[in-house]
Amino acid sequence: DHDREDAAPTAEGNAGNLERLARLLPQGAPSLDPARLAAAVGLRCVAPDRLPLIGALPDLRSQQAGSRAIPRLPGAFGALAYASRGLTWAALGGELLASMLEGEPLPLEGDLAAAIDPARFALRRAQRGPA
């Protein structure tokens, strides 16, 4: 049960992790006894649409009522909510942020950058208009 605050890793969970490691590194996976491993539980941040948040951070306090523009916090950028895909997204996220900061062409198409924009949820609310 992943929702319990007191959930702790078990030998069974460790065995599953070791099986995944063996599939990823068939030649280099260590031979370990899952029952003897110490482990910890970690929580990962994830956005509602399960995509990361990479780019200029929105300043929701400064948004004008009825405005469809979302102001950004000056100089504040983020690369977060990778969930379990941090290794997959981190290099691209870093390259995207560097391109944004330096004013260089983005390493991916504009619609893809918009899909992971940290302001995307506020932008969608603004486009729908007042409830």
Short mmCIF file of C-alpha atoms in Angstrom, two decimals:
data_model
loop_
_atom_site.label_atom_id
_atom_site.label_comp_id
_atom_site.label_asym_id
_atom_site.label_seq_id
_atom_site.Cartn_x
_atom_site.Cartn_y
_atom_site.Cartn_z
CA ASP A 1 0.00 0.00 0.00
CA HIS A 2 1.90 3.05 -1.27
CA ASP A 3 -0.42 5.58 0.39
CA ARG A 4 0.50 4.67 3.95
CA GLU A 5 2.89 7.07 5.64
CA ASP A 6 4.46 4.25 7.62
CA ALA A 7 5.12 2.09 4.55
CA ALA A 8 8.63 0.70 4.69
CA PRO A 9 10.64 -1.21 2.10
CA THR A 10 10.50 -4.95 2.47
CA ALA A 11 12.71 -7.81 1.35
CA GLU A 12 10.07 -8.40 -1.34
CA GLY A 13 10.38 -4.79 -2.55
CA ASN A 14 14.18 -5.05 -2.48
CA ALA A 15 13.99 -8.26 -4.51
CA GLY A 16 11.88 -6.49 -7.13
CA ASN A 17 14.40 -3.66 -7.32
CA LEU A 18 17.26 -6.13 -7.71
CA GLU A 19 15.37 -7.92 -10.52
CA ARG A 20 14.93 -4.61 -12.37
CA LEU A 21 18.61 -3.82 -11.85
CA ALA A 22 19.59 -7.22 -13.30
CA ARG A 23 17.46 -6.52 -16.41
CA LEU A 24 19.10 -3.10 -16.84
CA LEU A 25 22.65 -4.31 -16.16
CA PRO A 26 22.73 -8.04 -16.94
CA GLN A 27 26.54 -8.19 -16.83
CA GLY A 28 27.08 -5.92 -13.84
CA ALA A 29 24.22 -6.54 -11.42
CA PRO A 30 25.52 -7.44 -7.98
CA SER A 31 24.48 -10.65 -6.25
CA LEU A 32 22.81 -9.44 -3.06
CA ASP A 33 20.45 -10.97 -0.50
CA PRO A 34 17.29 -8.77 -0.50
CA ALA A 35 16.54 -9.71 3.12
CA ARG A 36 19.86 -8.26 4.29
CA LEU A 37 19.56 -4.92 2.52
CA ALA A 38 18.73 -1.74 4.36
CA ALA A 39 16.38 0.48 2.43
CA ALA A 40 14.44 3.72 2.60
CA VAL A 41 11.22 5.04 1.15
CA GLY A 42 11.32 8.20 -0.96
CA LEU A 43 8.55 10.33 -2.34
CA ARG A 44 8.72 11.92 -5.76
CA CYS A 45 6.96 15.04 -6.94
CA VAL A 46 4.63 14.54 -9.92
CA ALA A 47 2.34 16.94 -11.79
CA PRO A 48 -1.33 16.03 -12.42
CA ASP A 49 -0.60 15.30 -16.09
CA ARG A 50 2.53 13.32 -15.17
CA LEU A 51 4.81 15.56 -17.25
CA PRO A 52 7.70 17.47 -15.67
CA LEU A 53 7.63 21.21 -15.03
CA ILE A 54 10.57 22.82 -16.84
CA GLY A 55 10.95 26.52 -17.54
CA ALA A 56 10.20 29.99 -16.18
CA LEU A 57 8.11 29.82 -13.00
CA PRO A 58 4.74 31.59 -12.99
CA ASP A 59 3.99 34.46 -10.63
CA LEU A 60 0.38 33.65 -9.84
CA ARG A 61 0.17 36.47 -7.29
CA SER A 62 0.63 39.07 -10.03
CA GLN A 63 -1.87 37.69 -12.53
CA GLN A 64 -4.59 40.18 -13.39
CA ALA A 65 -8.15 38.91 -12.98
CA GLY A 66 -9.51 37.98 -16.39
CA SER A 67 -6.06 38.18 -18.01
CA ARG A 68 -4.94 35.32 -20.21
CA ALA A 69 -1.27 36.23 -19.73
CA ILE A 70 0.63 34.56 -16.92
CA PRO A 71 3.45 36.72 -15.51
CA ARG A 72 6.69 34.98 -14.61
CA LEU A 73 8.84 35.38 -11.52
CA PRO A 74 11.89 37.36 -12.65
CA GLY A 75 14.93 35.10 -12.87
CA ALA A 76 13.12 32.08 -11.38
CA PHE A 77 13.31 28.89 -13.38
CA GLY A 78 12.58 25.33 -12.37
CA ALA A 79 13.09 21.77 -13.45
CA LEU A 80 10.95 19.59 -11.22
CA ALA A 81 8.20 16.97 -10.97
CA TYR A 82 10.17 14.37 -12.89
CA ALA A 83 8.55 11.62 -10.79
CA SER A 84 10.28 8.34 -11.62
CA ARG A 85 11.73 9.66 -14.90
CA GLY A 86 14.46 11.90 -13.53
CA LEU A 87 17.28 10.10 -15.29
CA THR A 88 15.34 10.18 -18.55
CA TRP A 89 14.36 13.87 -18.40
CA ALA A 90 17.24 15.50 -16.50
CA ALA A 91 19.66 16.01 -19.40
CA LEU A 92 16.97 17.41 -21.71
CA GLY A 93 15.59 19.55 -18.87
CA GLY A 94 19.02 21.00 -18.19
CA GLU A 95 19.60 21.70 -21.87
CA LEU A 96 16.17 23.33 -22.17
CA LEU A 97 16.79 25.56 -19.15
CA ALA A 98 20.25 26.54 -20.40
CA SER A 99 18.76 27.47 -23.78
CA MET A 100 16.05 29.56 -22.13
CA LEU A 101 18.54 31.34 -19.86
CA GLU A 102 20.95 32.10 -22.69
CA GLY A 103 18.27 33.08 -25.21
CA GLU A 104 19.35 30.29 -27.55
CA PRO A 105 17.11 28.15 -29.77
CA LEU A 106 15.27 25.51 -27.75
CA PRO A 107 16.46 21.89 -28.08
CA LEU A 108 12.89 20.78 -28.78
CA GLU A 109 9.84 22.04 -30.64
CA GLY A 110 7.85 24.91 -29.16
CA ASP A 111 4.71 22.83 -28.62
CA LEU A 112 6.74 20.31 -26.62
CA ALA A 113 8.28 23.08 -24.51
CA ALA A 114 4.77 24.43 -23.90
CA ALA A 115 3.63 20.96 -22.81
CA ILE A 116 6.13 21.03 -19.91
CA ASP A 117 5.84 24.76 -19.10
CA PRO A 118 5.42 25.25 -15.32
CA ALA A 119 2.62 27.76 -16.03
CA ARG A 120 0.59 25.38 -18.21
CA PHE A 121 -2.12 24.74 -15.63
CA ALA A 122 -2.62 28.47 -14.95
CA LEU A 123 -2.62 29.14 -18.70
CA ARG A 124 -5.35 26.56 -19.25
CA ARG A 125 -7.46 28.07 -16.45
CA ALA A 126 -6.99 31.55 -17.95
CA GLN A 127 -8.00 30.32 -21.42
CA ARG A 128 -11.21 28.78 -20.04
CA GLY A 129 -12.11 32.14 -18.52
CA PRO A 130 -14.04 32.80 -15.30
CA ALA A 131 -15.98 29.87 -13.91
#
